[in-house]
Amino acid sequence: MELMGSTLTATYARPKTSHFLPAISTMASSYRNPQPAMAMNPSANMWRTNTYFKSSSTVPTPSSMQRDNLDLVRAKTMFYPSNRTALSTRYTPDDWYKSNISNYRESEASRNSAERLRRDTIRLMQDRDQLTRRTQESTSKNIGERLNDVVFWRSELSHEIDNMVTEIAALTDVKRRLERALAETEGPLQVSQECLYHREKRMSIDLVHDDVEKDLIREVEVIKSCQERMRRHLDRAIAQLASNRAAQHELERDISDKVTAQRIDDRCHHLRNTSDDDNILHSQSERASSHKLRDEIEILLNTTSNEMWNQFNNANVAFTNRISETADAKNSLQTHLAKTLQEIFQTEMLIESLKKALRDKECPLKVAQTRLEERTRRPNVREIEDTIHRLQERLMEAENTLQTLVKTKVTLEHDLSIKANSIFLDQEKCMSMRKSFPACPVWWATPK
């Protein structure tokens, strides 16, 4: 640690070291001697002292000198690194005092530095301990807040899953109703097409492009248009259900991740400000789209139901009017036919009367012819011939009229059969199928 700077890192008089406290040998190393300490032999010291004091009072003998030389050789060999004498290594008392004072000052400086270092170190440890506790408390608080966030978002995810499950069920129900409505439109379409097919069996003049046929064709177009719109919305409902289920799967996977600590630790390094509610926002968006689609399908079911129902009623009204018109025409034809038959009967009677009258004139004619031979100049003969001639002319006219009446009768009878066929087709074949709407539009608009 670098000990330079503020209170926590105060500057010290001593040079930087790799340890907070000085080495154990600091006090020993503070006494600096110019020469290294030497181990002394007590006997040698004693010998040297004795020799030192004796040298001033006695004169050495040869034997003592030899012994001294031997001791000097021993001392030189074992203890002294050089040939300097003992007097050359002595210090003055002033050096001794200075050395002690220097050691005292260095010791005091070292102790002061150590004391400052100890105080600053203790303060540093206390500050770091407080910082560690604050950091730990902050981390614990953050973890607690994160756990609260996880619990909150788990609750939100659970609530959103419940809403999505409800929405999926509602959309599935609407989709089922739409499928049923689409299937049930086949009945009205088949009825309309069969009515057009039956009315193609009308004969002669009744094979007309009337209002009934126009309404039936329009009815087929309306039903096919409704079917096409239903199919498009059904495809959208299927796609929306797939999107809803995908969103539900993501929510369920997210809530499963929320309950695992590994998921929390893993996501702590990759969180964004909006990462918590992405799945919820996506689910809410899909639910909004699904709800809008359900509303559109409800409107479509009501609209198509009303369109087909109204067109069905219009076609039925046209059928009723046409059947009434045809029935009136048939009644008129029957009236005319009855009168024609009566006239034919009277004409036939007239012809018979004329023929009888002609036969009755044969005898008077023979009498007149016989008398003519005798009385040629009498005008009576010419009157009978004129009468017979006029009766014959009347007979021819009556027979021609009879033929005309018979032709009229045949025409009226044929027209009556045409009208009867048309009424049968419209009333018995078509209207028998159209007494009620082939589907139930109420089911489309209201759930069962």
Tab-separated table of C-alpha atoms in Angstrom:
chain	number	residue	atom	x	y	z
A	1	MET	CA	0.000	0.000	0.000
A	2	GLU	CA	1.336	3.447	-0.879
A	3	LEU	CA	1.460	5.658	2.212
A	4	MET	CA	1.318	9.073	0.532
A	5	GLY	CA	-1.599	11.489	0.315
A	6	SER	CA	-4.478	12.252	2.690
A	7	THR	CA	-5.101	11.087	6.247
A	8	LEU	CA	-5.835	7.562	5.112
A	9	THR	CA	-2.600	7.560	3.143
A	10	ALA	CA	-0.304	9.925	5.183
A	11	THR	CA	3.291	10.552	4.205
A	12	TYR	CA	5.919	9.125	6.528
A	13	ALA	CA	9.558	10.059	7.127
A	14	ARG	CA	10.725	6.536	6.506
A	15	PRO	CA	11.054	5.175	2.988
A	16	LYS	CA	8.294	3.039	1.573
A	17	THR	CA	8.330	-0.629	2.469
A	18	SER	CA	6.183	-3.549	1.545
A	19	HIS	CA	4.876	-3.891	5.150
A	20	PHE	CA	2.802	-1.660	7.421
A	21	LEU	CA	5.063	-2.315	10.483
A	22	PRO	CA	8.902	-2.163	10.594
A	23	ALA	CA	10.944	-5.301	10.763
A	24	ILE	CA	11.847	-6.805	14.107
A	25	SER	CA	15.525	-6.081	13.545
A	26	THR	CA	14.941	-2.327	13.084
A	27	MET	CA	16.301	-1.357	16.493
A	28	ALA	CA	19.361	-3.549	16.102
A	29	SER	CA	20.060	-2.266	12.605
A	30	SER	CA	19.759	1.389	13.737
A	31	TYR	CA	23.079	1.208	15.574
A	32	ARG	CA	25.486	1.802	12.754
A	33	ASN	CA	29.097	0.927	13.524
A	34	PRO	CA	31.818	1.625	11.023
A	35	GLN	CA	33.213	-1.857	11.600
A	36	PRO	CA	31.457	-5.136	12.135
A	37	ALA	CA	31.238	-6.584	15.621
A	38	MET	CA	33.811	-9.276	16.453
A	39	ALA	CA	33.441	-12.205	18.840
A	40	MET	CA	35.884	-11.990	21.730
A	41	ASN	CA	37.485	-14.796	23.644
A	42	PRO	CA	37.405	-14.081	27.382
A	43	SER	CA	40.784	-15.582	27.899
A	44	ALA	CA	42.180	-13.537	25.086
A	45	ASN	CA	40.698	-10.351	26.518
A	46	MET	CA	42.043	-11.203	29.919
A	47	TRP	CA	45.399	-11.978	28.440
A	48	ARG	CA	45.471	-8.763	26.434
A	49	THR	CA	44.521	-6.689	29.485
A	50	ASN	CA	47.123	-8.255	31.653
A	51	THR	CA	49.722	-7.763	29.021
A	52	TYR	CA	48.627	-4.158	28.584
A	53	PHE	CA	49.043	-3.303	32.246
A	54	LYS	CA	52.163	-5.387	32.689
A	55	SER	CA	53.963	-3.791	29.829
A	56	SER	CA	54.343	-0.536	31.682
A	57	SER	CA	55.853	-2.056	34.805
A	58	THR	CA	57.888	-5.116	33.846
A	59	VAL	CA	60.385	-6.034	31.229
A	60	PRO	CA	59.394	-9.060	29.262
A	61	THR	CA	61.587	-12.118	29.459
A	62	PRO	CA	62.332	-14.369	26.516
A	63	SER	CA	59.896	-17.001	27.720
A	64	SER	CA	57.141	-14.470	28.291
A	65	MET	CA	57.815	-12.884	24.951
A	66	GLN	CA	57.530	-16.240	23.301
A	67	ARG	CA	54.250	-16.862	25.063
A	68	ASP	CA	53.010	-13.426	24.120
A	69	ASN	CA	53.911	-13.987	20.540
A	70	LEU	CA	52.031	-17.229	20.592
A	71	ASP	CA	48.978	-15.518	22.025
A	72	LEU	CA	49.237	-12.762	19.464
A	73	VAL	CA	49.447	-15.297	16.725
A	74	ARG	CA	46.376	-17.056	18.182
A	75	ALA	CA	44.492	-13.785	18.489
A	76	LYS	CA	45.497	-12.716	15.008
A	77	THR	CA	44.450	-15.989	13.561
A	78	MET	CA	41.025	-16.309	15.317
A	79	PHE	CA	39.557	-12.823	15.967
A	80	TYR	CA	41.042	-9.946	14.003
A	81	PRO	CA	40.575	-9.442	10.273
A	82	SER	CA	43.498	-7.070	9.902
A	83	ASN	CA	46.824	-6.287	11.434
A	84	ARG	CA	45.537	-3.146	13.155
A	85	THR	CA	46.068	-3.046	16.928
A	86	ALA	CA	43.285	-2.789	19.482
A	87	LEU	CA	43.950	0.930	20.015
A	88	SER	CA	43.131	1.754	16.422
A	89	THR	CA	39.490	0.549	16.902
A	90	ARG	CA	38.605	2.727	19.884
A	91	TYR	CA	35.978	5.588	19.788
A	92	THR	CA	35.946	8.762	21.785
A	93	PRO	CA	33.300	9.412	24.483
A	94	ASP	CA	31.892	12.131	22.255
A	95	ASP	CA	31.337	9.559	19.520
A	96	TRP	CA	29.697	7.314	22.046
A	97	TYR	CA	27.283	10.067	23.173
A	98	LYS	CA	26.555	11.115	19.620
A	99	SER	CA	25.888	7.528	18.667
A	100	ASN	CA	23.449	7.107	21.546
A	101	ILE	CA	21.689	10.388	20.779
A	102	SER	CA	21.464	9.414	17.135
A	103	ASN	CA	20.024	6.041	18.056
A	104	TYR	CA	17.548	7.678	20.435
A	105	ARG	CA	16.367	10.101	17.780
A	106	GLU	CA	16.118	7.399	15.141
A	107	SER	CA	14.235	5.182	17.599
A	108	GLU	CA	11.826	8.005	18.444
A	109	ALA	CA	11.307	8.809	14.774
A	110	SER	CA	10.689	5.155	14.003
A	111	ARG	CA	8.272	4.868	16.901
A	112	ASN	CA	6.416	8.015	15.852
A	113	SER	CA	6.216	6.754	12.285
A	114	ALA	CA	5.023	3.377	13.508
A	115	GLU	CA	2.449	5.033	15.749
A	116	ARG	CA	1.124	7.189	12.906
A	117	LEU	CA	1.076	4.161	10.681
A	118	ARG	CA	-0.798	2.196	13.352
A	119	ARG	CA	-3.370	4.971	13.884
A	120	ASP	CA	-3.886	5.504	10.149
A	121	THR	CA	-4.095	1.774	9.577
A	122	ILE	CA	-6.686	1.386	12.314
A	123	ARG	CA	-8.634	4.325	10.883
A	124	LEU	CA	-8.291	2.854	7.387
A	125	MET	CA	-9.540	-0.520	8.589
A	126	GLN	CA	-12.454	1.158	10.370
A	127	ASP	CA	-13.314	3.223	7.273
A	128	ARG	CA	-13.057	0.192	5.032
A	129	ASP	CA	-15.132	-1.807	7.462
A	130	GLN	CA	-17.809	0.888	7.412
A	131	LEU	CA	-17.593	1.074	3.609
A	132	THR	CA	-17.906	-2.702	3.394
A	133	ARG	CA	-20.926	-2.664	5.700
A	134	ARG	CA	-22.526	0.147	3.670
A	135	THR	CA	-21.798	-1.673	0.434
A	136	GLN	CA	-23.185	-4.882	1.857
A	137	GLU	CA	-26.279	-3.087	3.120
A	138	SER	CA	-26.729	-1.403	-0.264
A	139	THR	CA	-26.272	-4.724	-2.025
A	140	SER	CA	-28.721	-6.396	0.333
A	141	LYS	CA	-31.168	-3.557	-0.279
A	142	ASN	CA	-30.734	-3.865	-4.037
A	143	ILE	CA	-31.189	-7.611	-3.851
A	144	GLY	CA	-34.291	-7.089	-1.734
A	145	GLU	CA	-35.651	-4.571	-4.214
A	146	ARG	CA	-34.821	-6.949	-7.035
A	147	LEU	CA	-36.617	-9.742	-5.233
A	148	ASN	CA	-39.587	-7.422	-4.744
A	149	ASP	CA	-39.449	-6.607	-8.442
A	150	VAL	CA	-39.374	-10.286	-9.293
A	151	VAL	CA	-42.343	-10.952	-7.018
A	152	PHE	CA	-44.188	-7.986	-8.544
A	153	TRP	CA	-43.500	-9.062	-12.112
A	154	ARG	CA	-44.412	-12.644	-11.261
A	155	SER	CA	-47.753	-11.332	-10.046
A	156	GLU	CA	-48.127	-9.229	-13.186
A	157	LEU	CA	-47.204	-12.194	-15.366
A	158	SER	CA	-49.715	-14.411	-13.561
A	159	HIS	CA	-52.421	-11.775	-13.995
A	160	GLU	CA	-51.545	-11.343	-17.660
A	161	ILE	CA	-51.564	-15.114	-18.197
A	162	ASP	CA	-55.051	-15.289	-16.668
A	163	ASN	CA	-56.198	-12.467	-18.957
A	164	MET	CA	-54.622	-14.151	-21.969
A	165	VAL	CA	-56.238	-17.504	-21.124
A	166	THR	CA	-59.613	-15.732	-20.865
A	167	GLU	CA	-59.000	-13.952	-24.165
A	168	ILE	CA	-57.991	-17.197	-25.885
A	169	ALA	CA	-61.154	-18.869	-24.608
A	170	ALA	CA	-63.293	-15.944	-25.798
A	171	LEU	CA	-61.626	-15.843	-29.221
A	172	THR	CA	-61.929	-19.619	-29.526
A	173	ASP	CA	-65.654	-19.343	-28.790
A	174	VAL	CA	-66.078	-16.582	-31.381
A	175	LYS	CA	-64.059	-18.626	-33.876
A	176	ARG	CA	-66.291	-21.648	-33.212
A	177	ARG	CA	-69.396	-19.533	-33.765
A	178	LEU	CA	-67.897	-18.121	-36.946
A	179	GLU	CA	-67.110	-21.616	-38.232
A	180	ARG	CA	-70.637	-22.735	-37.413
A	181	ALA	CA	-72.122	-19.657	-39.097
A	182	LEU	CA	-69.957	-20.253	-42.177
A	183	ALA	CA	-71.087	-23.881	-42.339
A	184	GLU	CA	-74.717	-22.884	-41.878
A	185	THR	CA	-74.602	-20.485	-44.821
A	186	GLU	CA	-74.354	-23.517	-47.084
A	187	GLY	CA	-78.023	-24.278	-46.353
A	188	PRO	CA	-79.388	-20.902	-47.548
A	189	LEU	CA	-77.023	-20.980	-50.527
A	190	GLN	CA	-78.236	-24.425	-51.513
A	191	VAL	CA	-81.878	-23.349	-51.126
A	192	SER	CA	-81.339	-20.298	-53.327
A	193	GLN	CA	-79.560	-22.324	-55.971
A	194	GLU	CA	-82.254	-25.023	-55.903
A	195	CYS	CA	-84.932	-22.360	-56.271
A	196	LEU	CA	-83.146	-21.006	-59.333
A	197	TYR	CA	-82.836	-24.539	-60.661
A	198	HIS	CA	-86.548	-25.308	-60.129
A	199	ARG	CA	-87.603	-22.060	-61.728
A	200	GLU	CA	-85.676	-23.019	-64.840
A	201	LYS	CA	-88.430	-25.623	-65.310
A	202	ARG	CA	-90.969	-22.909	-65.978
A	203	MET	CA	-92.478	-23.178	-69.455
A	204	SER	CA	-93.130	-20.909	-72.355
A	205	ILE	CA	-94.105	-17.357	-71.491
A	206	ASP	CA	-93.651	-17.906	-67.745
A	207	LEU	CA	-89.908	-18.408	-68.214
A	208	VAL	CA	-89.338	-14.735	-67.484
A	209	HIS	CA	-86.541	-12.843	-65.707
A	210	ASP	CA	-88.840	-11.528	-63.006
A	211	ASP	CA	-88.213	-9.938	-59.606
A	212	VAL	CA	-88.094	-13.334	-57.945
A	213	GLU	CA	-85.230	-14.451	-60.127
A	214	LYS	CA	-83.425	-11.156	-59.592
A	215	ASP	CA	-83.791	-11.462	-55.801
A	216	LEU	CA	-82.659	-15.086	-55.881
A	217	ILE	CA	-79.549	-14.177	-57.862
A	218	ARG	CA	-78.893	-11.296	-55.459
A	219	GLU	CA	-79.412	-13.668	-52.537
A	220	VAL	CA	-76.784	-16.051	-53.909
A	221	GLU	CA	-74.362	-13.143	-54.329
A	222	VAL	CA	-75.022	-11.874	-50.789
A	223	ILE	CA	-74.481	-15.317	-49.275
A	224	LYS	CA	-71.229	-15.858	-51.201
A	225	SER	CA	-70.017	-12.401	-50.193
A	226	CYS	CA	-70.796	-13.170	-46.542
A	227	GLN	CA	-69.002	-16.498	-46.829
A	228	GLU	CA	-65.906	-14.831	-48.245
A	229	ARG	CA	-65.806	-12.276	-45.430
A	230	MET	CA	-66.341	-15.020	-42.878
A	231	ARG	CA	-63.469	-17.053	-44.316
A	232	ARG	CA	-61.121	-14.061	-44.175
A	233	HIS	CA	-62.003	-13.339	-40.538
A	234	LEU	CA	-61.750	-17.052	-39.740
A	235	ASP	CA	-58.203	-17.109	-41.117
A	236	ARG	CA	-57.402	-14.008	-39.059
A	237	ALA	CA	-58.893	-15.639	-35.955
A	238	ILE	CA	-56.761	-18.761	-36.481
A	239	ALA	CA	-53.625	-16.644	-36.889
A	240	GLN	CA	-54.530	-14.506	-33.855
A	241	LEU	CA	-55.096	-17.618	-31.739
A	242	ALA	CA	-51.641	-18.832	-32.730
A	243	SER	CA	-50.164	-15.449	-31.727
A	244	ASN	CA	-52.095	-15.497	-28.430
A	245	ARG	CA	-50.870	-18.990	-27.596
A	246	ALA	CA	-47.299	-17.980	-28.479
A	247	ALA	CA	-47.592	-14.963	-26.168
A	248	GLN	CA	-49.031	-17.199	-23.443
A	249	HIS	CA	-46.124	-19.615	-23.893
A	250	GLU	CA	-43.652	-16.744	-23.532
A	251	LEU	CA	-45.424	-15.543	-20.387
A	252	GLU	CA	-45.409	-19.023	-18.878
A	253	ARG	CA	-41.747	-19.484	-19.719
A	254	ASP	CA	-40.955	-16.057	-18.256
A	255	ILE	CA	-42.806	-16.767	-15.025
A	256	SER	CA	-41.011	-20.100	-14.808
A	257	ASP	CA	-37.711	-18.268	-15.154
A	258	LYS	CA	-38.717	-15.780	-12.498
A	259	VAL	CA	-38.982	-18.480	-9.854
A	260	THR	CA	-35.418	-19.703	-10.329
A	261	ALA	CA	-32.478	-17.943	-8.728
A	262	GLN	CA	-30.266	-18.874	-11.646
A	263	ARG	CA	-32.531	-17.011	-13.986
A	264	ILE	CA	-32.370	-13.920	-11.747
A	265	ASP	CA	-28.560	-14.046	-11.486
A	266	ASP	CA	-28.210	-14.612	-15.203
A	267	ARG	CA	-30.466	-11.746	-16.159
A	268	CYS	CA	-28.853	-9.267	-13.713
A	269	HIS	CA	-25.990	-8.795	-16.189
A	270	HIS	CA	-28.233	-8.303	-19.225
A	271	LEU	CA	-31.123	-6.237	-17.933
A	272	ARG	CA	-32.423	-3.191	-19.772
A	273	ASN	CA	-34.717	-0.534	-18.382
A	274	THR	CA	-37.650	-2.115	-20.260
A	275	SER	CA	-36.616	-5.774	-20.119
A	276	ASP	CA	-38.994	-6.619	-17.267
A	277	ASP	CA	-42.259	-5.958	-19.118
A	278	ASP	CA	-41.442	-6.836	-22.731
A	279	ASN	CA	-43.424	-10.075	-22.604
A	280	ILE	CA	-46.291	-8.386	-20.779
A	281	LEU	CA	-46.430	-5.547	-23.311
A	282	HIS	CA	-46.341	-8.071	-26.150
A	283	SER	CA	-49.118	-10.085	-24.536
A	284	GLN	CA	-51.197	-6.958	-23.938
A	285	SER	CA	-50.718	-5.965	-27.576
A	286	GLU	CA	-51.823	-9.407	-28.759
A	287	ARG	CA	-54.811	-9.306	-26.394
A	288	ALA	CA	-55.806	-5.900	-27.774
A	289	SER	CA	-55.559	-7.236	-31.334
A	290	SER	CA	-57.524	-10.316	-30.345
A	291	HIS	CA	-60.225	-8.222	-28.655
A	292	LYS	CA	-60.463	-5.972	-31.717
A	293	LEU	CA	-60.742	-9.036	-33.960
A	294	ARG	CA	-63.479	-10.469	-31.740
A	295	ASP	CA	-65.401	-7.206	-32.031
A	296	GLU	CA	-64.983	-7.274	-35.801
A	297	ILE	CA	-66.196	-10.866	-35.942
A	298	GLU	CA	-69.204	-10.001	-33.783
A	299	ILE	CA	-70.013	-7.101	-36.111
A	300	LEU	CA	-69.474	-9.367	-39.124
A	301	LEU	CA	-71.800	-12.029	-37.735
A	302	ASN	CA	-74.509	-9.452	-37.070
A	303	THR	CA	-74.003	-7.784	-40.441
A	304	THR	CA	-73.959	-10.970	-42.496
A	305	SER	CA	-76.899	-12.337	-40.549
A	306	ASN	CA	-78.938	-9.190	-41.238
A	307	GLU	CA	-77.884	-9.058	-44.888
A	308	MET	CA	-78.790	-12.683	-45.585
A	309	TRP	CA	-81.955	-12.468	-43.510
A	310	ASN	CA	-83.120	-9.294	-45.242
A	311	GLN	CA	-82.354	-10.706	-48.674
A	312	PHE	CA	-84.113	-13.937	-47.740
A	313	ASN	CA	-87.186	-11.965	-46.733
A	314	ASN	CA	-87.009	-9.864	-49.902
A	315	ALA	CA	-86.870	-13.007	-52.011
A	316	ASN	CA	-89.795	-14.482	-50.090
A	317	VAL	CA	-91.794	-11.297	-50.624
A	318	ALA	CA	-90.992	-11.452	-54.329
A	319	PHE	CA	-92.030	-15.095	-54.360
A	320	THR	CA	-95.296	-14.274	-52.627
A	321	ASN	CA	-96.044	-11.438	-55.026
A	322	ARG	CA	-95.174	-13.547	-58.030
A	323	ILE	CA	-97.266	-16.463	-56.840
A	324	SER	CA	-100.173	-14.067	-56.287
A	325	GLU	CA	-99.766	-12.580	-59.750
A	326	THR	CA	-99.574	-16.026	-61.303
A	327	ALA	CA	-102.598	-17.199	-59.354
A	328	ASP	CA	-104.567	-14.142	-60.499
A	329	ALA	CA	-103.565	-14.832	-64.083
A	330	LYS	CA	-104.562	-18.450	-63.677
A	331	ASN	CA	-107.939	-17.459	-62.276
A	332	SER	CA	-108.496	-15.089	-65.179
A	333	LEU	CA	-107.533	-17.823	-67.607
A	334	GLN	CA	-109.919	-20.213	-65.918
A	335	THR	CA	-112.692	-17.623	-66.180
A	336	HIS	CA	-111.963	-17.043	-69.826
A	337	LEU	CA	-111.738	-20.758	-70.417
A	338	ALA	CA	-115.108	-21.295	-68.774
A	339	LYS	CA	-116.652	-18.589	-70.929
A	340	THR	CA	-114.966	-20.030	-73.994
A	341	LEU	CA	-116.281	-23.454	-73.196
A	342	GLN	CA	-119.739	-21.997	-72.740
A	343	GLU	CA	-119.425	-20.204	-76.028
A	344	ILE	CA	-118.194	-23.350	-77.714
A	345	PHE	CA	-121.186	-25.201	-76.345
A	346	GLN	CA	-123.576	-22.550	-77.600
A	347	THR	CA	-121.842	-22.431	-80.969
A	348	GLU	CA	-122.102	-26.182	-81.270
A	349	MET	CA	-125.786	-25.914	-80.413
A	350	LEU	CA	-126.153	-23.212	-83.034
A	351	ILE	CA	-124.474	-25.397	-85.601
A	352	GLU	CA	-126.779	-28.230	-84.753
A	353	SER	CA	-129.743	-25.899	-85.048
A	354	LEU	CA	-128.520	-24.661	-88.424
A	355	LYS	CA	-127.976	-28.173	-89.641
A	356	LYS	CA	-131.442	-29.118	-88.462
A	357	ALA	CA	-132.881	-26.050	-90.131
A	358	LEU	CA	-131.187	-27.013	-93.351
A	359	ARG	CA	-132.496	-30.492	-93.050
A	360	ASP	CA	-135.958	-29.122	-92.399
A	361	LYS	CA	-135.742	-27.081	-95.575
A	362	GLU	CA	-135.084	-30.111	-97.763
A	363	CYS	CA	-138.743	-31.194	-97.909
A	364	PRO	CA	-140.116	-27.719	-98.691
A	365	LEU	CA	-137.390	-27.445	-101.271
A	366	LYS	CA	-138.495	-30.673	-102.983
A	367	VAL	CA	-142.138	-29.538	-102.913
A	368	ALA	CA	-141.109	-26.208	-104.336
A	369	GLN	CA	-139.107	-27.842	-107.066
A	370	THR	CA	-142.084	-30.073	-107.982
A	371	ARG	CA	-144.388	-27.118	-108.104
A	372	LEU	CA	-141.807	-25.263	-110.160
A	373	GLU	CA	-142.264	-27.663	-112.921
A	374	GLU	CA	-145.947	-26.813	-113.039
A	375	ARG	CA	-145.857	-23.227	-112.094
A	376	THR	CA	-142.586	-21.887	-113.272
A	377	ARG	CA	-143.569	-18.360	-113.011
A	378	ARG	CA	-144.333	-18.318	-109.266
A	379	PRO	CA	-141.741	-16.453	-107.097
A	380	ASN	CA	-142.064	-18.867	-104.129
A	381	VAL	CA	-139.130	-21.066	-105.218
A	382	ARG	CA	-136.487	-18.392	-105.097
A	383	GLU	CA	-137.215	-17.465	-101.452
A	384	ILE	CA	-136.525	-21.042	-100.218
A	385	GLU	CA	-133.235	-21.223	-102.079
A	386	ASP	CA	-132.189	-17.904	-100.661
A	387	THR	CA	-133.027	-19.074	-97.179
A	388	ILE	CA	-131.074	-22.252	-97.617
A	389	HIS	CA	-128.110	-20.313	-98.953
A	390	ARG	CA	-128.148	-17.951	-96.025
A	391	LEU	CA	-128.428	-20.830	-93.586
A	392	GLN	CA	-125.455	-22.528	-95.176
A	393	GLU	CA	-123.423	-19.346	-94.846
A	394	ARG	CA	-124.357	-19.094	-91.198
A	395	LEU	CA	-123.386	-22.690	-90.727
A	396	MET	CA	-119.934	-22.073	-92.163
A	397	GLU	CA	-119.479	-19.022	-89.942
A	398	ALA	CA	-120.580	-21.002	-86.903
A	399	GLU	CA	-118.157	-23.801	-87.736
A	400	ASN	CA	-115.307	-21.295	-88.190
A	401	THR	CA	-116.219	-19.658	-84.903
A	402	LEU	CA	-116.282	-23.039	-83.266
A	403	GLN	CA	-112.810	-23.794	-84.567
A	404	THR	CA	-111.585	-20.454	-83.246
A	405	LEU	CA	-113.175	-21.128	-79.898
A	406	VAL	CA	-111.586	-24.567	-79.773
A	407	LYS	CA	-108.176	-23.074	-80.523
A	408	THR	CA	-108.740	-20.480	-77.810
A	409	LYS	CA	-109.772	-23.231	-75.463
A	410	VAL	CA	-106.600	-25.163	-76.226
A	411	THR	CA	-104.507	-22.022	-75.725
A	412	LEU	CA	-106.210	-21.220	-72.459
A	413	GLU	CA	-105.836	-24.759	-71.212
A	414	HIS	CA	-102.133	-24.748	-72.150
A	415	ASP	CA	-101.625	-21.407	-70.448
A	416	LEU	CA	-103.477	-22.688	-67.434
A	417	SER	CA	-101.121	-25.667	-67.256
A	418	ILE	CA	-98.153	-23.279	-67.513
A	419	LYS	CA	-99.522	-21.160	-64.703
A	420	ALA	CA	-100.268	-24.223	-62.638
A	421	ASN	CA	-96.691	-25.428	-63.192
A	422	SER	CA	-95.268	-22.033	-62.224
A	423	ILE	CA	-97.401	-21.886	-59.110
A	424	PHE	CA	-96.372	-25.431	-58.238
A	425	LEU	CA	-92.684	-24.599	-58.660
A	426	ASP	CA	-92.833	-21.326	-56.733
A	427	GLN	CA	-95.244	-22.348	-54.017
A	428	GLU	CA	-94.684	-26.052	-53.556
A	429	LYS	CA	-91.069	-26.499	-54.540
A	430	CYS	CA	-89.477	-23.180	-53.556
A	431	MET	CA	-91.614	-21.739	-50.782
A	432	SER	CA	-91.840	-25.081	-49.037
A	433	MET	CA	-88.062	-24.802	-48.543
A	434	ARG	CA	-88.263	-21.129	-47.598
A	435	LYS	CA	-90.868	-21.278	-44.855
A	436	SER	CA	-88.026	-20.658	-42.405
A	437	PHE	CA	-84.441	-19.532	-42.809
A	438	PRO	CA	-82.271	-22.627	-43.377
A	439	ALA	CA	-79.824	-21.448	-40.677
A	440	CYS	CA	-80.283	-19.770	-37.310
A	441	PRO	CA	-78.778	-16.254	-37.425
A	442	VAL	CA	-79.518	-15.745	-33.728
A	443	TRP	CA	-76.807	-18.291	-32.907
A	444	TRP	CA	-74.343	-16.213	-34.865
A	445	ALA	CA	-74.923	-13.022	-32.917
A	446	THR	CA	-75.380	-14.483	-29.428
A	447	PRO	CA	-73.327	-17.289	-27.844
A	448	LYS	CA	-75.289	-20.391	-26.972
